[in-house]
Structures are given as C-alpha cells and as structure tokens.
Coordinates of C-alpha atoms and ligand atoms in Angstrom, one line a residue:
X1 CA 0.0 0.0 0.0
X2 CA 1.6 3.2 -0.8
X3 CA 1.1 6.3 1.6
X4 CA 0.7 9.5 0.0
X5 CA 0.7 11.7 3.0
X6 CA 3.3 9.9 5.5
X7 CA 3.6 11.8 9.5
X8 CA 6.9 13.2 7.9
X9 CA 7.4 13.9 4.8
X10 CA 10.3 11.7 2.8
X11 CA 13.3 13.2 1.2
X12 CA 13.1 14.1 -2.6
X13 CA 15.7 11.2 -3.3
X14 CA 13.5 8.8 -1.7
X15 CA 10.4 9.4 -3.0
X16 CA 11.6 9.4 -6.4
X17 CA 13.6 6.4 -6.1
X18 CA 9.8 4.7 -4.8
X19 CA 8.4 5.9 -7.6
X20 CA 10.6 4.5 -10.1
X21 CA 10.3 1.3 -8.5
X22 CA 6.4 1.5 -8.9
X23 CA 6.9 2.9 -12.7
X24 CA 8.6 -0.8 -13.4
X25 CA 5.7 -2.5 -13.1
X26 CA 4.2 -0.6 -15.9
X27 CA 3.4 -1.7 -19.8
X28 CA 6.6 0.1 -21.6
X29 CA 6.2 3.7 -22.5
X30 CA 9.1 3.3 -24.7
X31 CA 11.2 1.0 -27.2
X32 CA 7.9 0.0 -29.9
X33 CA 6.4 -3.2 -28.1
X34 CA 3.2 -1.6 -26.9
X35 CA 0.8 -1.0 -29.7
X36 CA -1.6 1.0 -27.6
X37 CA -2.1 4.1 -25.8
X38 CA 1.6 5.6 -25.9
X39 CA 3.3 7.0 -29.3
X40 CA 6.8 6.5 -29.1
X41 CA 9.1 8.6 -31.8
X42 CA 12.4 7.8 -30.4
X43 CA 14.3 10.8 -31.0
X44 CA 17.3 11.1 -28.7
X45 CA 16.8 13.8 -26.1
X46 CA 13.1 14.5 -26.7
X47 CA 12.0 13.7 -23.4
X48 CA 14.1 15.7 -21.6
X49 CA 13.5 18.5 -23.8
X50 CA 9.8 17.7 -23.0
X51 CA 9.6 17.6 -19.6
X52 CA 12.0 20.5 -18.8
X53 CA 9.6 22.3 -21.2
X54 CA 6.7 21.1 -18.6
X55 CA 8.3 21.8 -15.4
X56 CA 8.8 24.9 -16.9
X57 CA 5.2 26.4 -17.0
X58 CA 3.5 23.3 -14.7
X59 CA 2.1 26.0 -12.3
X60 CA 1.0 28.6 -15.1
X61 CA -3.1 28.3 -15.5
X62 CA -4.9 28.7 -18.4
X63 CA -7.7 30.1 -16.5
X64 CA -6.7 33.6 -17.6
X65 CA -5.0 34.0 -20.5
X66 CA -4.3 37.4 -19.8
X67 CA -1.9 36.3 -16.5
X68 CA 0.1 34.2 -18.5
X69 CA 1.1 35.4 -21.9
X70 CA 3.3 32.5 -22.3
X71 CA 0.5 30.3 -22.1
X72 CA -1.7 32.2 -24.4
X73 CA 1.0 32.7 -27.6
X74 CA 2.5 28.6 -27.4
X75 CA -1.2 27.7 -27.5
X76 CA -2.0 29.9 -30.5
X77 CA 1.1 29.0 -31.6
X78 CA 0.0 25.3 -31.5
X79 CA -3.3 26.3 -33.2
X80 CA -1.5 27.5 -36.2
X81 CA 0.8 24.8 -36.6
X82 CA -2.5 22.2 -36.5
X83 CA -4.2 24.2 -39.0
X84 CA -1.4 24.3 -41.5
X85 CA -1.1 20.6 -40.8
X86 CA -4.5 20.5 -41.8
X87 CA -4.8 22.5 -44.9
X88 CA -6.3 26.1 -43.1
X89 CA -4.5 29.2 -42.6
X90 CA -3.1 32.2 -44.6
X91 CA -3.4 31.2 -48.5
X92 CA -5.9 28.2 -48.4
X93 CA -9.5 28.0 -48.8
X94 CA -9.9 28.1 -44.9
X95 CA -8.1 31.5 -44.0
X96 CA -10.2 32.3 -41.2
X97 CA -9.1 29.3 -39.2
X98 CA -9.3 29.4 -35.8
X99 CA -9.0 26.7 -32.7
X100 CA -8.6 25.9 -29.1
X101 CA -6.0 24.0 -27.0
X102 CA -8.0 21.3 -25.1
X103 CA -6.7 18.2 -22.4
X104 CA -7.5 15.3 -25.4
X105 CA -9.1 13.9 -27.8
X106 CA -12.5 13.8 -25.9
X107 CA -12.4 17.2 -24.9
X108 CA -12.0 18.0 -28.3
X109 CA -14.9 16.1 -29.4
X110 CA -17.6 16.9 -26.6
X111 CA -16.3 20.6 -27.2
X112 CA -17.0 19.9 -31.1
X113 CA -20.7 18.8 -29.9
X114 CA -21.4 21.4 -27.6
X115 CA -20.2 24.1 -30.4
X116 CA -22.9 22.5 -32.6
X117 CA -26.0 21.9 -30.0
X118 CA -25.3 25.5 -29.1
X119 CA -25.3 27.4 -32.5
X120 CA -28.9 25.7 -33.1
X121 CA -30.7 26.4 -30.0
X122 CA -34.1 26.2 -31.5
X123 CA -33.6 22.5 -31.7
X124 CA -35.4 21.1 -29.2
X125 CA -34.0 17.4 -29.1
X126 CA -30.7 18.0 -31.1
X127 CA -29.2 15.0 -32.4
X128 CA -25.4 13.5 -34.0
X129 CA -25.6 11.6 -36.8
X130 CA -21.6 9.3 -36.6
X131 CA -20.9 6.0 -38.2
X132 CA -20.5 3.3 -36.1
X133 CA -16.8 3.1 -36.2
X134 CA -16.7 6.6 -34.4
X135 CA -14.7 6.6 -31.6
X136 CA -16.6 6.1 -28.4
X137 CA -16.1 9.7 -26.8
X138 CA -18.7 10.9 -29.3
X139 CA -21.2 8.7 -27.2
X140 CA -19.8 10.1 -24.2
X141 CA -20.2 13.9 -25.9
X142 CA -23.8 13.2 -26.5
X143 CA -24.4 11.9 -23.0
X144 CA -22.7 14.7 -21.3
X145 CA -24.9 17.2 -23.6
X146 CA -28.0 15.5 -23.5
X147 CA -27.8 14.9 -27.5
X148 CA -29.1 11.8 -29.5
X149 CA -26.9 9.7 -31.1
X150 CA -27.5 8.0 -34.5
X151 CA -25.3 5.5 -35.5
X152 CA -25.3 4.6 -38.8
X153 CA -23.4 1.3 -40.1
X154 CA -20.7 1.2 -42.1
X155 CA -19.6 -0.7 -45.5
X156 CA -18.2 -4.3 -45.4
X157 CA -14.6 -2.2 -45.5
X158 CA -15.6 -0.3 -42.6
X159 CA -15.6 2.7 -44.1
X160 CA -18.4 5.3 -43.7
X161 CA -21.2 4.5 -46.3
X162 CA -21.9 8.4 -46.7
X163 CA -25.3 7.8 -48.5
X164 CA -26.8 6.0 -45.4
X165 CA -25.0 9.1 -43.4
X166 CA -27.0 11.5 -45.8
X167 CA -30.3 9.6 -45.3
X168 CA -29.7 10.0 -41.2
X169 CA -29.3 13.6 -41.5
X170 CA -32.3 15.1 -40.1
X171 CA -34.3 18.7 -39.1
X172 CA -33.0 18.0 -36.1
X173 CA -29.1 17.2 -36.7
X174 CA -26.7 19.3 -35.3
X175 CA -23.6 17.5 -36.5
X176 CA -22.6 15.4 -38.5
X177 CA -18.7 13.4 -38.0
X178 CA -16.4 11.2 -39.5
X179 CA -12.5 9.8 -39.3
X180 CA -9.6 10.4 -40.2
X181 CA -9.0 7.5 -39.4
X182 CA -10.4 5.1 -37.2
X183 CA -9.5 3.7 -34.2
X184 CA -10.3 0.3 -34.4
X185 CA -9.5 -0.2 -38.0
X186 CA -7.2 3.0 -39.0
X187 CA -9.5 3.3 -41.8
X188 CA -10.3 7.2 -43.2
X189 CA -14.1 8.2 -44.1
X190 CA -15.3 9.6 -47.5
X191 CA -15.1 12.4 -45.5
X192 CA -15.5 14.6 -49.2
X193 CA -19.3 12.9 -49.5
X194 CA -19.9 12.8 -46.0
X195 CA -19.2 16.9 -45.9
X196 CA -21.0 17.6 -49.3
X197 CA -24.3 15.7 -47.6
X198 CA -23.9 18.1 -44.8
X199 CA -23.5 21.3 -46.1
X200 CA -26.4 20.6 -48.0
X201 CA -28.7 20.5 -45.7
X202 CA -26.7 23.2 -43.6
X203 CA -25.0 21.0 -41.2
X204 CA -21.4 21.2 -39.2
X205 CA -19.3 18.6 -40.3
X206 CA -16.6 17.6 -37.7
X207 CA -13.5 15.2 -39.1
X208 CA -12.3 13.5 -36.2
X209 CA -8.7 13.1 -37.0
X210 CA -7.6 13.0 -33.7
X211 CA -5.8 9.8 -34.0
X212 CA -4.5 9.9 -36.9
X213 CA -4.2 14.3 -38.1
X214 CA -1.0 15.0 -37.5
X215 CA 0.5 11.8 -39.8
X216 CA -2.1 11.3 -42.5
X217 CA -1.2 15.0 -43.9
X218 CA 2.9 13.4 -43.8
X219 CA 1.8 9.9 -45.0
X220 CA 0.4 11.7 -47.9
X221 CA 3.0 13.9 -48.7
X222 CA 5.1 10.9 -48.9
X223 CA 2.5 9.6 -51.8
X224 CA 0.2 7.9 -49.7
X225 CA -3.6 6.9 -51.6
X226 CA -5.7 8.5 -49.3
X227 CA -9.1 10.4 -49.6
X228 CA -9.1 14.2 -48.5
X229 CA -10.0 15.0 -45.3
X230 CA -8.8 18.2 -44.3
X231 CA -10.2 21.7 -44.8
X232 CA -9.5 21.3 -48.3
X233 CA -12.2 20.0 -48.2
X234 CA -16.0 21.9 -48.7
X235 CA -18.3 21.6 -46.0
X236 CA -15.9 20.6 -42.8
X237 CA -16.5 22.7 -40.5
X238 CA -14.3 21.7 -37.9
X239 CA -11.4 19.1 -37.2
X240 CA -9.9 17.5 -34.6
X241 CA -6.2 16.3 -33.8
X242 CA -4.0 15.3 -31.1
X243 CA -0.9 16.2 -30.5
X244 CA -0.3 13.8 -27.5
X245 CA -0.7 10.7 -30.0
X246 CA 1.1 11.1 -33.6
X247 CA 2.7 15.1 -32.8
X248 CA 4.7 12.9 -29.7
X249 CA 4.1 15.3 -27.5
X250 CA 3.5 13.9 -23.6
X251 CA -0.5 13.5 -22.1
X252 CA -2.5 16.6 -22.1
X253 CA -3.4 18.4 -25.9
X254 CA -5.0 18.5 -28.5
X255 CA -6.5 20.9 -30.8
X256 CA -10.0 21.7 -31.8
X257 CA -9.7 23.5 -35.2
X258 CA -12.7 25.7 -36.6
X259 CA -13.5 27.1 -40.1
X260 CA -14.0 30.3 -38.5
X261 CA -14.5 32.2 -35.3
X262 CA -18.3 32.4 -35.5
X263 CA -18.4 28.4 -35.6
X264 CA -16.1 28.6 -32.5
X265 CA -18.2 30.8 -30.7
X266 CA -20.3 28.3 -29.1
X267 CA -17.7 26.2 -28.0
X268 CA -17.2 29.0 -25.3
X269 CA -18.9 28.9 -22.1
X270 CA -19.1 32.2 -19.9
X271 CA -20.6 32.9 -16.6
X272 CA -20.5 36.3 -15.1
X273 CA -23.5 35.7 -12.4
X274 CA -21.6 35.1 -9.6
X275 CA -19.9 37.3 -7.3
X276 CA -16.2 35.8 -8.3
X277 CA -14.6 36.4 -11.9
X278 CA -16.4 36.0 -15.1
X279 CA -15.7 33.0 -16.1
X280 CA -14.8 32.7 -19.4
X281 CA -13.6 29.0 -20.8
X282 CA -13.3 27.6 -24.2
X283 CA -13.0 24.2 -22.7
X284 CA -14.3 21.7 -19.9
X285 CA -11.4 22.6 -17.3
X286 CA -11.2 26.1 -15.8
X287 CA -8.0 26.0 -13.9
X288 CA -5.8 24.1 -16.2
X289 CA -1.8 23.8 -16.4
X290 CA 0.5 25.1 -18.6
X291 CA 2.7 22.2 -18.9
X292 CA 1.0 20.0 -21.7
X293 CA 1.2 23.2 -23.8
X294 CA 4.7 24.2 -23.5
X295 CA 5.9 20.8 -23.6
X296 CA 3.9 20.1 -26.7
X297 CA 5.5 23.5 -27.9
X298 CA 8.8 22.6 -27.5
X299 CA 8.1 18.6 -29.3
X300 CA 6.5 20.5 -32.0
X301 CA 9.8 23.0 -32.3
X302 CA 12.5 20.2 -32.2
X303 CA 10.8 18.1 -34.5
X304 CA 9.9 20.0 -37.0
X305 CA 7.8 19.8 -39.9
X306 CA 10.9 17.7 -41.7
X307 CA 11.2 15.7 -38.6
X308 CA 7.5 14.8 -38.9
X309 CA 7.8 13.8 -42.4
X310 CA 10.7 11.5 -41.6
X311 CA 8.6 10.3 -38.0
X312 CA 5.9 9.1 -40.6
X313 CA 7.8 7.7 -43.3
X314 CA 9.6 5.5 -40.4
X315 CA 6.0 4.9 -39.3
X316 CA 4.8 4.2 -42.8
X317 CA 7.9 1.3 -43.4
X318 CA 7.1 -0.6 -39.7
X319 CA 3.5 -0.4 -41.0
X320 CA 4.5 -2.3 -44.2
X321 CA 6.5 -4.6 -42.5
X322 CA 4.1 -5.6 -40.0
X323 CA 1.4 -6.3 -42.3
X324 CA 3.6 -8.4 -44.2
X325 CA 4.6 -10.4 -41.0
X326 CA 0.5 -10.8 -40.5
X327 CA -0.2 -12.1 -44.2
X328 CA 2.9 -14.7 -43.7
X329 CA 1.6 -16.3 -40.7
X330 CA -0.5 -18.8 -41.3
X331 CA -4.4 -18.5 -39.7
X332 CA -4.0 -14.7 -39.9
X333 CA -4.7 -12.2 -42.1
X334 CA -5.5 -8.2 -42.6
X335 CA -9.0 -7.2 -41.4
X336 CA -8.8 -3.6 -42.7
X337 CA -6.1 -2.7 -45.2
X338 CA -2.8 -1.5 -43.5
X339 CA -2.7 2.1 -45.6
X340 CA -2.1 4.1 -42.3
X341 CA -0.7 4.0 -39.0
X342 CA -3.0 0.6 -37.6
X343 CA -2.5 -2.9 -38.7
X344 CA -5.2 -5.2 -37.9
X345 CA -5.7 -8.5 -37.8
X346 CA -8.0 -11.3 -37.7
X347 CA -7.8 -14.6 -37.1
X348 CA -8.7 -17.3 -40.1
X349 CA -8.0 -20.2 -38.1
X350 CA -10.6 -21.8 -36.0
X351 CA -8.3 -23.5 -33.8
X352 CA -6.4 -19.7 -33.7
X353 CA -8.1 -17.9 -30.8
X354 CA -6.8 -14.6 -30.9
X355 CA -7.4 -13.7 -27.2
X356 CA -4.9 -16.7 -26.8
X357 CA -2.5 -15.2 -29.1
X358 CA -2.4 -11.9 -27.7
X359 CA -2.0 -13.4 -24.3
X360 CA 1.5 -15.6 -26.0
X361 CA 2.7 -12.0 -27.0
X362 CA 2.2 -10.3 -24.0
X363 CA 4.3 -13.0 -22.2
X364 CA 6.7 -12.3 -24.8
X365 CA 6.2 -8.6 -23.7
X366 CA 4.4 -7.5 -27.2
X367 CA 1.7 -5.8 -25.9
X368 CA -1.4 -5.5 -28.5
X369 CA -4.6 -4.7 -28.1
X370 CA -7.2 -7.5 -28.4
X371 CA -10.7 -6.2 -30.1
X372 CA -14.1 -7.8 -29.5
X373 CA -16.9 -8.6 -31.9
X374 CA -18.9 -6.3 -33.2
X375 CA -21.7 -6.8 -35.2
X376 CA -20.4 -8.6 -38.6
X377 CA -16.8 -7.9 -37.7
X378 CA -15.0 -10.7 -36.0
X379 CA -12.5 -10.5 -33.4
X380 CA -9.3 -8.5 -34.0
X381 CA -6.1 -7.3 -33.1
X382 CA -5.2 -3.6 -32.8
X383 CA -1.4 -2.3 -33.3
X384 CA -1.4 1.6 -33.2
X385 CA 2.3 1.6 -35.2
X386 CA 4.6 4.2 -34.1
X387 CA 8.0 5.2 -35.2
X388 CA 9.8 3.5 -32.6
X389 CA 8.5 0.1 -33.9
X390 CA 10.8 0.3 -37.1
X391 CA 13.5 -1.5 -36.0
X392 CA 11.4 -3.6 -33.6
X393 CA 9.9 -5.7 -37.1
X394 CA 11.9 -8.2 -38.1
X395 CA 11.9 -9.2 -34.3
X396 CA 7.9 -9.1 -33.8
X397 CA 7.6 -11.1 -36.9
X398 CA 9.3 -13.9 -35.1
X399 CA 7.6 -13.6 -31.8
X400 CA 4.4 -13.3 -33.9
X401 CA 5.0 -16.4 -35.6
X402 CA 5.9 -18.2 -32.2
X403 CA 2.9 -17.2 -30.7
X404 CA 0.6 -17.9 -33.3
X405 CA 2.1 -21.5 -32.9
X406 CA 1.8 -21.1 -29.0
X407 CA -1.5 -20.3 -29.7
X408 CA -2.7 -23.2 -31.7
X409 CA -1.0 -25.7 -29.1
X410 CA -2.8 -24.1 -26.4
X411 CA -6.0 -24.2 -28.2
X412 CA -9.0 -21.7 -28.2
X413 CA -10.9 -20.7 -24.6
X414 CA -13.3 -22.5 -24.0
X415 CA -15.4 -20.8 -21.1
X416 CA -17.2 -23.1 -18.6
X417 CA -20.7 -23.4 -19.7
X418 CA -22.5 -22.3 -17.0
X419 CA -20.3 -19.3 -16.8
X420 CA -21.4 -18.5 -20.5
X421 CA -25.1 -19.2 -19.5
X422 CA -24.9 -17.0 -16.2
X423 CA -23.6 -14.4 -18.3
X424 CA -26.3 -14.5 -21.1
X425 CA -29.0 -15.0 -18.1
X426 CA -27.8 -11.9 -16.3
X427 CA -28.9 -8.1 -16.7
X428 CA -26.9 -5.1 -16.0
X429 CA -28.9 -4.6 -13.1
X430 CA -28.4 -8.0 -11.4
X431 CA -24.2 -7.2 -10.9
X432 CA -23.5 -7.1 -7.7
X433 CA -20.3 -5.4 -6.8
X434 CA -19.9 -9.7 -4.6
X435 CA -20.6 -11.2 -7.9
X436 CA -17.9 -9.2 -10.1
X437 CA -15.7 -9.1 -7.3
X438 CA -16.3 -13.2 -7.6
X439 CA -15.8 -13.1 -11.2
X440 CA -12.7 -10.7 -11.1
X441 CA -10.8 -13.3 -8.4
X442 CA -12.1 -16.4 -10.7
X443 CA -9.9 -14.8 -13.3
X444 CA -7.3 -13.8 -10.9
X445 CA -8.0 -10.4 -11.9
X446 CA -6.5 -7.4 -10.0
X447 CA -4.2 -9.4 -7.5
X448 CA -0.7 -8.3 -7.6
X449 CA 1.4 -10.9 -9.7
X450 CA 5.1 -10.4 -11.7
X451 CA 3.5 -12.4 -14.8
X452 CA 1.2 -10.2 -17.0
X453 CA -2.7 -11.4 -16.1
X454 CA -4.2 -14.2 -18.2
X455 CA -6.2 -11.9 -20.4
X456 CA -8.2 -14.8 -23.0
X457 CA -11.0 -16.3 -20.5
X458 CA -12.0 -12.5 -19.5
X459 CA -11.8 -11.6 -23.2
X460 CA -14.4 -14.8 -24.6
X461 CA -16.5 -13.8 -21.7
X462 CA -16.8 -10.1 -22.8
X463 CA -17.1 -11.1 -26.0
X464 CA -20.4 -13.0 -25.2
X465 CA -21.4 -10.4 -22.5
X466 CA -23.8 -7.9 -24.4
X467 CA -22.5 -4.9 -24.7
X468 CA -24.7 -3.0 -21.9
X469 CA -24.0 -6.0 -19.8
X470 CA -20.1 -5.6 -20.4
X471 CA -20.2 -1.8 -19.6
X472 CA -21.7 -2.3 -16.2
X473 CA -19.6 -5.6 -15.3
X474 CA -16.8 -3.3 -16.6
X475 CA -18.2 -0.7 -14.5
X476 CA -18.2 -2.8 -11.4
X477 CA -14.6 -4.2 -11.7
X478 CA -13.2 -0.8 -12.0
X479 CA -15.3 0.8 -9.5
X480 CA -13.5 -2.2 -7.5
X481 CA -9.8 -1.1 -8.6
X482 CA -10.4 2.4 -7.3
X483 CA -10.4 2.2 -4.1
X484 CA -8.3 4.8 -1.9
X485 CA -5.4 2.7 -0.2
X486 CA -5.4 3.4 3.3
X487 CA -2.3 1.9 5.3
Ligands
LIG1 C1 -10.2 8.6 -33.5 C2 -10.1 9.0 -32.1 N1 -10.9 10.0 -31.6 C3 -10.8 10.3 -30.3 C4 -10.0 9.7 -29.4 C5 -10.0 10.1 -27.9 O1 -8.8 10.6 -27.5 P1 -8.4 10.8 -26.0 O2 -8.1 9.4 -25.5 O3 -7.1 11.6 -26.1 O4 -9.4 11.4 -25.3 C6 -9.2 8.7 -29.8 C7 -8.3 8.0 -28.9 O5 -7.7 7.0 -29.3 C8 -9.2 8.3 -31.2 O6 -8.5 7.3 -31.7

C-alpha cells in the first residue's frame, strides 16, 4: 500500500527512487512493443526536452489567459501549426481558421458537440448523426450534452457509407462526424461525400482526425492513396487532432480546429453571475496547467515539420512490414487494409483464438490490443504503429510467428458453460459489486502478480457479454480497482 501523505514527509531522493520502482511495473512507455495508448518517436533527447519544457510552466493556469502570456502565444502557436497541418491558414481556402488547446481527444470532441447543439438552439431534441466506427467519446459527448446519437453502419470495408450518413441527416441534426482515421481499423471516411451531404442540408461537419491528423497530412506527402479530409475540403466545419498521440508530445493536448470564429463561438462557455470572476472557458477545465502546452510546444519546435515527415515515413515502413509479418503467418490475415498508421488482424484459423494469441505476446512482452466482436466484424487485433517500432519488425515477426504456434498448441478458450449461461442469463442490473468481485478473483483479476494477467477467459467472456451488460460488469470491476489505499 503506498502512503501519500506519510507523519513526515520523505526526502526528494527517496520518494523518487519509490516511484521508479512502482513505474517498473508498468506496460513500456518506450522502445515500440506496446501498440496502444503511448506514441513512441524515439528521438534522442526529446524527453528531456519535454519535460523540462513542462516543469517549466506546470504551475502557469490557463484560466486567464491574460496572467500568462506564455501560455496564451505557445497555444496559438500550436493552433496555427495544426491548421497548416490540416490544410487552413493564410493562403488556403480556410483563412479564417481558428481553434482551441484542449486536455484530449474527448475534450475535443464533446467541445465539437457542444459548439454545434449551441449554435442551433431552436432545436429542441438535437441530435449526432456518426458511423458506427466513431470513436466512443462521441457517445460520451452526446451523454454529457444531452444529445441523441445516431449511428449509422458502415460498409463491409468499414468505411463510412456516406449515403446511409445522408439519409440520417435530419431537421434535427446538429452534427454530423467522421475519421480520419479510425480507431479500431485506422481506416479514413469519405469524408468529401460525408461533408457535401452536410453542407447541403446546412449541417457542421466535424473530421475526427484526432488519432490519426498529424500523420495522414505526412503519409500523404510521402505519396500515400488517401481520400481528402482536411479543410481542403468543402463543408468541414471543424477538425480535430492530437498532438499527445502522432505530434509525440507527452498527455495533455489536442486541438480543436474551426472554419472560422463564429463556428467557434459556441464552443465558449461564460458565466458572469456570480460574485467571483467571469468565467470565461473555451473548454471543460477552468484552472488548467500550462505544462502540456509548452511541452507540446517545444516537441512541435524540435521536431519540425521535416522531422514529422521523416517520424511518418519511419512509421509508414514498420506499417509495411508488419502487415507483411501478419499475411505470412498462417491463420492470420489483414481485417482492414494497412494504408495508415493501424494494422489489424483477424484470425482465419478456427483452432487460432486470438485472445490466446495476444496473451502468448504479452508473455513475450508485445503488448497489443485484443478487439471484440462487433456486429459482422470478428475478433481482432489492434497495433497503433509508431516510429519506434521500425527497428522492432523483423523481431515481432518472429515472436508473432511463435505465438501464433503457441497459440494453436494451447487451443482456443473455451469458457465453462454455465459461466457463459450466467452471463447470457444476467442483466446489467443484477451485478452485484460480490458477484464481479467473484468473477474478477475467478480470473485472478487485479491481485498483484510479476507475470502479465491471463487476459483470454475475460476476453471470450466479454465477448459473449452484451454490450450493456459488459459496460456495467466493466463498471463494477473498476469501481472495485479504485479504491483509496489506506495503510
Ligand atoms: C479517432 C479517435 N478519436 C478520439 C479519441 C479520444 O482521444 P483521447 O483518448 O485523447 O481522449 C481517440 C483515442 O484513441 C481516437 O483514436
């Protein structure tokens, strides 16, 4: 149990040597064997760079940008830099460009909702019309601001079909979004159609391009097929990217770009009814720190737009070489093509479960991410391909082949059939926080261990969980994990 507030406090040596101690036990942040959540460029020096950068203005608040005029000129300075990325600024067809710094990728996007419920308030019961391969924030933006969500399904290449995204547009939309690319599949939208159906009836048109904005523009510069999705493009009216994911800048930014000011305008909130300050925010957080903005800053200076194009052209070649490993090993193949930063996989192998799989690479400390059914599309697995994994390839080719043939020795999951009946039986509201806490310790979940947890038997039980079912049981078992640690 670790004690944050000891009787005395512990020296600064101390407490930093405990904490790298407790930072061991993570998934690697660095060195290309994690395929999710971290974006890894491996430029010598960077992280220093970055963190000095952070330490540097970690107590500065964006609550006032008149207070700290550092904070307010790297920020615009970060807005300007996404918007040439993304085909706006001075000498394009989207001069009037403006944008915010927000804390992510979900900020971004509920801000991009709220911008849009707000500029029609005679809508009573505004709605979001998204295709299904949308990330999952814009369900959360909806819930937060009390909008409806359609989902519309996709083609059999998981791409937005944007004639059933016209037909969902109605009186009552408010917004309209697509990808650029998605998650799941690192596929991009017709995002030209999609935005054409929009503006025709009058409609925003967000891009959500915060996984993939800052590497697509650089993939196609280096002669990439892709379709246009930037604001070249008639009819989107706003765009999001992330600089924390492909710009390799630490947690904490990203950038919600709009056409002009007047689409922005909504996005604000203000409050002057009180009898503190006016309150005036462009995003969720009031009081917010300047250190993910000047350490993004200072990624976005070192790198450079050359160092970007070289970042994604190192990206592009691990890309290409991972697919390849996936189409030689037998009982797997591509599920989406590989033509960005994602490579994903499916199993064509009965006796290949890939829960098992990604279970043998994790031992083998190759952390991917495992992706559930959904609808027609089977089981995958998810890389998110950084620059670090370049010279990882030849070496994950191996270990994929190994544990493909791991794998098949071990034989699929198969779950205990009353365990698969209790869990079609049950109802969201019949989860106890006893009967996930009995589930979680059947699995051996959340008990301290030095081997990575057993990951398969949880996955085939999600996988047969429905999905509001797997939400609340998901619910429950992390409700159980945060829990304060009193000593
Ligand atoms: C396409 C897309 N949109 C939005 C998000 C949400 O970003 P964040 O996790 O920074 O909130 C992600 C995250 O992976 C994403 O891939």
């Amino acid at each position: 149990m670790l004690d944050a507030l000891p009787a005395v406090g512990v020296p600064a040596d101390q407490v930093l040597d405990e904490m790298k101690a407790l930072r061991r036990g993570d998934l690697p942040t660095h060195g290309g064997r994690l395929f999710a959540y971290v974006y890894d460029p491996a430029i010598p020096g960077l992280d220093t760079l970055a963190v000095t950068a952070y330490a540097l203005s970690a107590h500065v608040n964006g609550l006032d940008p008149l207070a700290f005029p550092s904070l307010l000129a790297t920020e615009n300075a970060l807005v300007a830099a996404a918007a040439r990325v993304l085909g706006a600024g001075p000498g394009t067809s989207a001069p009037e460009v403006v944008g915010s710094v927000t804390s992510g990728g979900t900020e971004s996007l509920i801000l991009a909702v709220k911008a849009a419920r707000d500029s029609r308030p005679e809508i009573e019961r505004p709605r979001l019309v998204v295709p299904v391969t949308a990330h999952a924030a814009f369900a959360k933006a909806a819930h937060y601001l009390d909008v409806e969500l359609d989902l519309v399904p996709v083609d059999a290449d998981f791409r937005a079909d944007p004639t059933a995204m016209a037909a969902a547009i109605g009186p009552d939309t408010v917004l309209v979004a697509c990808s650029a690319p998605s998650y799941a599949h690192g596929v991009v939208d017709p995002v030209a159609e999609i935005a054409a159906a929009a503006a025709e009836r009058g409609v925003r048109c967000h891009v959500d391009a915060c996984f993939g904005g800052w590497v697509l523009p650089y993939l196609k510069r280096l002669g990439a097929a892709l379709p246009d999705f930037d604001f070249s493009v008639a009819g989107v009216t706003s765009i999001s990217v992330d600089l924390h994911k492909y710009a390799y800048c630490p947690k904490g930014v990203s950038v919600l770009l709009h056409r002009d000011a007047d689409l922005r305008r909504p996005q604000y909130f203000a409050f002057a009814d009180w009898p503190g300050y006016t309150m005036i925010n462009p995003g969720i957080s009031s009081t917010r720190s300047g250190g993910p903005v000047a350490a993004a800053y200072a990624t976005l200076r070192h790198i450079g737009d050359e160092g970007y194009l070289r970042l994604a052209s190192q990206t592009q070649e691990a890309v290409r070489g991972l697919a390849a490993a996936v189409t030689a090993t037998d009982g797997l193949r591509l599920l989406a093509p590989a033509n960005t930063t994602v490579v994903c996989m499916t199993s064509t192998d009965p006796g290949l479960d890939l829960f098992v799989l990604a279970d043998a690479l994790a031992a083998a400390d190759w952390h991917t991410q495992p992706q559930l059914p959904f609808g027609e599309m089977p089981t995958s697995i998810h890389l998110t391909v950084t620059a670090a994994v370049l010279p990882k390839v030849a070496e994950f080719a191996v270990a994929l082949t190994a544990a493909a043939n791991a794998a098949r020795a071990i034989g699929p999951v198969t779950l205990p059939p009353d365990l698969v009946a209790m869990t079609a039986a049950l109802t969201p509201d019949q989860l106890t926080p006893e009967l996930v806490a009995g589930i979680a310790s059947t699995f051996g979940l959340g008990e301290e261990s030095s081997e990575p947890p057993r990951m398969a038997m949880v996955n085939a039980l999600l996988a047969v969980a429905p999905a509001r079912l797997r939400e609340q049981l998901l619910v429950e078992f992390v409700s159980l994990l945060q829990r304060p640690s009193f000593t």
